[in-house]
């Protein structure tokens, strides 16, 4: 995984490759947003979920709010 931060020029190049026409003033903002998303994902990858079952095994049950009274 590449840990280098995305530069505004690289953001512009990626946008062009994806067929997106970004104004020159938006490249820095797009790069900053992409870098933030990568930082959040990196933190999530470090979490140890251990024996947490997959979400498909969860059954949502509505509890009566008055039971606690």
Backbone as JSON Lines, residues from 0, in Angstrom:
{"i":0,"aa":"X","n":[0.84,-1.18,0.0],"ca":[0.0,0.0,0.0],"c":[0.88,1.24,0.0]}
{"i":1,"aa":"X","n":[0.55,2.18,-0.83],"ca":[1.31,3.41,-0.93],"c":[0.95,4.32,0.23]}
{"i":2,"aa":"X","n":[1.96,4.73,1.02],"ca":[1.7,5.59,2.17],"c":[2.0,7.05,1.89]}
{"i":3,"aa":"X","n":[2.5,7.36,0.68],"ca":[2.79,8.74,0.32],"c":[1.49,9.51,0.12]}
{"i":4,"aa":"X","n":[1.51,10.77,0.54],"ca":[0.31,11.59,0.38],"c":[0.14,12.01,-1.08]}
{"i":5,"aa":"X","n":[-1.09,12.12,-1.47],"ca":[-1.45,12.54,-2.82],"c":[-1.2,14.05,-2.96]}
{"i":6,"aa":"X","n":[-0.55,14.44,-4.02],"ca":[-0.31,15.86,-4.28],"c":[-1.44,16.41,-5.13]}
{"i":7,"aa":"X","n":[-1.6,17.74,-5.15],"ca":[-2.63,18.32,-6.03],"c":[-2.44,17.94,-7.49]}
{"i":8,"aa":"X","n":[-1.2,17.87,-7.95],"ca":[-0.96,17.48,-9.35],"c":[-1.4,16.03,-9.6]}
{"i":9,"aa":"X","n":[-1.14,15.15,-8.65],"ca":[-1.57,13.75,-8.8],"c":[-3.1,13.65,-8.75]}
{"i":10,"aa":"X","n":[-3.74,14.48,-7.93],"ca":[-5.2,14.5,-7.89],"c":[-5.77,14.95,-9.23]}
{"i":11,"aa":"X","n":[-5.14,15.94,-9.84],"ca":[-5.59,16.43,-11.15],"c":[-5.41,15.35,-12.21]}
{"i":12,"aa":"X","n":[-4.28,14.67,-12.15],"ca":[-4.02,13.6,-13.12],"c":[-5.04,12.47,-12.96]}
{"i":13,"aa":"X","n":[-5.32,12.08,-11.73],"ca":[-6.31,11.03,-11.49],"c":[-7.7,11.44,-11.94]}
{"i":14,"aa":"X","n":[-8.05,12.7,-11.72],"ca":[-9.36,13.19,-12.14],"c":[-9.48,13.15,-13.66]}
{"i":15,"aa":"X","n":[-8.42,13.57,-14.35],"ca":[-8.44,13.52,-15.82],"c":[-8.59,12.09,-16.3]}
{"i":16,"aa":"X","n":[-7.87,11.16,-15.66],"ca":[-7.95,9.75,-16.04],"c":[-9.37,9.2,-15.85]}
{"i":17,"aa":"X","n":[-10.06,9.71,-14.82],"ca":[-11.42,9.26,-14.54],"c":[-12.46,10.0,-15.37]}
{"i":18,"aa":"X","n":[-12.01,10.96,-16.19],"ca":[-12.93,11.7,-17.03],"c":[-13.61,12.85,-16.32]}
{"i":19,"aa":"X","n":[-13.06,13.29,-15.19],"ca":[-13.64,14.39,-14.44],"c":[-12.9,15.68,-14.76]}
{"i":20,"aa":"X","n":[-13.63,16.73,-14.98],"ca":[-13.03,18.02,-15.28],"c":[-13.07,18.88,-14.02]}
{"i":21,"aa":"X","n":[-11.96,18.9,-13.28],"ca":[-11.88,19.72,-12.08],"c":[-11.25,21.06,-12.42]}
{"i":22,"aa":"X","n":[-11.75,22.09,-11.81],"ca":[-11.11,23.39,-11.96],"c":[-9.78,23.38,-11.22]}
{"i":23,"aa":"X","n":[-8.84,24.16,-11.68],"ca":[-7.51,24.19,-11.07],"c":[-7.51,24.52,-9.6]}
{"i":24,"aa":"X","n":[-8.5,25.28,-9.15],"ca":[-8.56,25.65,-7.74],"c":[-9.07,24.51,-6.84]}
{"i":25,"aa":"X","n":[-9.54,23.43,-7.42],"ca":[-10.09,22.31,-6.64],"c":[-9.09,21.19,-6.39]}
{"i":26,"aa":"X","n":[-7.96,21.19,-7.08],"ca":[-7.01,20.09,-6.96],"c":[-6.49,19.91,-5.54]}
{"i":27,"aa":"X","n":[-6.16,21.0,-4.88],"ca":[-5.64,20.92,-3.51],"c":[-6.69,20.36,-2.56]}
{"i":28,"aa":"X","n":[-7.93,20.79,-2.71],"ca":[-9.01,20.29,-1.85],"c":[-9.28,18.81,-2.07]}
{"i":29,"aa":"X","n":[-9.25,18.39,-3.33],"ca":[-9.46,16.97,-3.64],"c":[-8.32,16.14,-3.06]}
{"i":30,"aa":"X","n":[-7.1,16.62,-3.19],"ca":[-5.95,15.89,-2.64],"c":[-6.04,15.8,-1.12]}
{"i":31,"aa":"X","n":[-6.41,16.89,-0.46],"ca":[-6.54,16.89,1.0],"c":[-7.63,15.92,1.46]}
{"i":32,"aa":"X","n":[-8.75,15.9,0.74],"ca":[-9.85,14.99,1.09],"c":[-9.43,13.53,0.9]}
{"i":33,"aa":"X","n":[-8.76,13.24,-0.21],"ca":[-8.29,11.88,-0.47],"c":[-7.28,11.44,0.6]}
{"i":34,"aa":"X","n":[-6.41,12.34,1.0],"ca":[-5.43,12.01,2.04],"c":[-6.11,11.74,3.38]}
{"i":35,"aa":"X","n":[-7.14,12.51,3.68],"ca":[-7.87,12.29,4.93],"c":[-8.58,10.92,4.91]}
{"i":36,"aa":"X","n":[-9.2,10.6,3.8],"ca":[-9.88,9.3,3.67],"c":[-8.87,8.17,3.84]}
{"i":37,"aa":"X","n":[-7.71,8.3,3.22],"ca":[-6.66,7.28,3.36],"c":[-6.22,7.13,4.81]}
{"i":38,"aa":"X","n":[-6.12,8.24,5.54],"ca":[-5.71,8.19,6.95],"c":[-6.76,7.47,7.79]}
{"i":39,"aa":"X","n":[-8.03,7.73,7.53],"ca":[-9.1,7.06,8.26],"c":[-9.09,5.56,7.97]}
{"i":40,"aa":"X","n":[-8.93,5.21,6.71],"ca":[-8.89,3.79,6.33],"c":[-7.69,3.1,6.99]}
{"i":41,"aa":"X","n":[-6.56,3.78,7.06],"ca":[-5.38,3.19,7.69],"c":[-5.65,2.87,9.16]}
{"i":42,"aa":"X","n":[-6.35,3.75,9.85],"ca":[-6.69,3.51,11.26],"c":[-7.64,2.32,11.36]}
{"i":43,"aa":"X","n":[-8.63,2.26,10.49],"ca":[-9.58,1.15,10.52],"c":[-8.91,-0.19,10.25]}
{"i":44,"aa":"X","n":[-7.91,-0.2,9.38],"ca":[-7.19,-1.43,9.08],"c":[-6.41,-1.95,10.28]}
{"i":45,"aa":"X","n":[-6.05,-1.06,11.21],"ca":[-5.28,-1.45,12.38],"c":[-6.14,-2.02,13.5]}
{"i":46,"aa":"X","n":[-7.46,-1.86,13.42],"ca":[-8.34,-2.35,14.48],"c":[-8.37,-3.87,14.51]}
{"i":47,"aa":"X","n":[-8.38,-4.41,15.71],"ca":[-8.46,-5.86,15.88],"c":[-9.89,-6.2,16.29]}
{"i":48,"aa":"X","n":[-10.62,-6.8,15.38],"ca":[-12.0,-7.14,15.66],"c":[-12.15,-8.5,16.33]}
{"i":49,"aa":"X","n":[-11.05,-9.24,16.43],"ca":[-11.04,-10.5,17.15],"c":[-12.15,-11.43,16.71]}
{"i":50,"aa":"X","n":[-13.01,-11.78,17.65],"ca":[-14.08,-12.74,17.39],"c":[-15.41,-12.07,17.06]}
{"i":51,"aa":"X","n":[-15.36,-10.85,16.59],"ca":[-16.59,-10.16,16.22],"c":[-17.23,-10.86,15.03]}
{"i":52,"aa":"X","n":[-18.49,-11.3,15.19],"ca":[-19.15,-11.99,14.08],"c":[-19.48,-11.03,12.95]}
{"i":53,"aa":"X","n":[-19.62,-11.54,11.74],"ca":[-19.97,-10.67,10.61],"c":[-21.36,-10.06,10.8]}
{"i":54,"aa":"X","n":[-21.6,-8.93,10.18],"ca":[-22.86,-8.21,10.33],"c":[-24.06,-9.04,9.9]}
{"i":55,"aa":"X","n":[-23.87,-10.0,9.0],"ca":[-24.99,-10.82,8.53],"c":[-25.59,-11.66,9.64]}
{"i":56,"aa":"X","n":[-24.87,-11.89,10.73],"ca":[-25.39,-12.7,11.82],"c":[-26.15,-11.87,12.85]}
{"i":57,"aa":"X","n":[-26.15,-10.55,12.72],"ca":[-26.82,-9.66,13.66],"c":[-28.31,-9.6,13.36]}
{"i":58,"aa":"X","n":[-29.11,-9.71,14.4],"ca":[-30.56,-9.59,14.26],"c":[-31.02,-8.38,15.07]}
{"i":59,"aa":"X","n":[-31.55,-7.4,14.4],"ca":[-32.03,-6.2,15.08],"c":[-33.37,-6.47,15.72]}
{"i":60,"aa":"X","n":[-33.49,-6.15,17.0],"ca":[-34.74,-6.34,17.73],"c":[-35.06,-5.02,18.42]}
{"i":61,"aa":"X","n":[-36.27,-4.56,18.21],"ca":[-36.68,-3.31,18.86],"c":[-37.06,-3.6,20.29]}
{"i":62,"aa":"X","n":[-36.46,-2.84,21.22],"ca":[-36.76,-3.02,22.63],"c":[-37.82,-2.01,23.05]}
{"i":63,"aa":"X","n":[-38.68,-2.42,23.95],"ca":[-39.71,-1.52,24.46],"c":[-39.03,-0.49,25.36]}
{"i":64,"aa":"X","n":[-39.22,0.78,25.06],"ca":[-38.56,1.85,25.81],"c":[-39.06,1.93,27.26]}
{"i":65,"aa":"X","n":[-40.25,1.42,27.56],"ca":[-40.81,1.5,28.9],"c":[-40.3,0.4,29.81]}
{"i":66,"aa":"X","n":[-39.61,-0.6,29.31],"ca":[-39.14,-1.71,30.13],"c":[-38.16,-1.23,31.2]}
{"i":67,"aa":"X","n":[-37.36,-0.23,30.9],"ca":[-36.36,0.24,31.83],"c":[-36.99,0.98,33.01]}
{"i":68,"aa":"X","n":[-38.21,1.43,32.88],"ca":[-38.87,2.2,33.96],"c":[-39.34,1.32,35.01]}
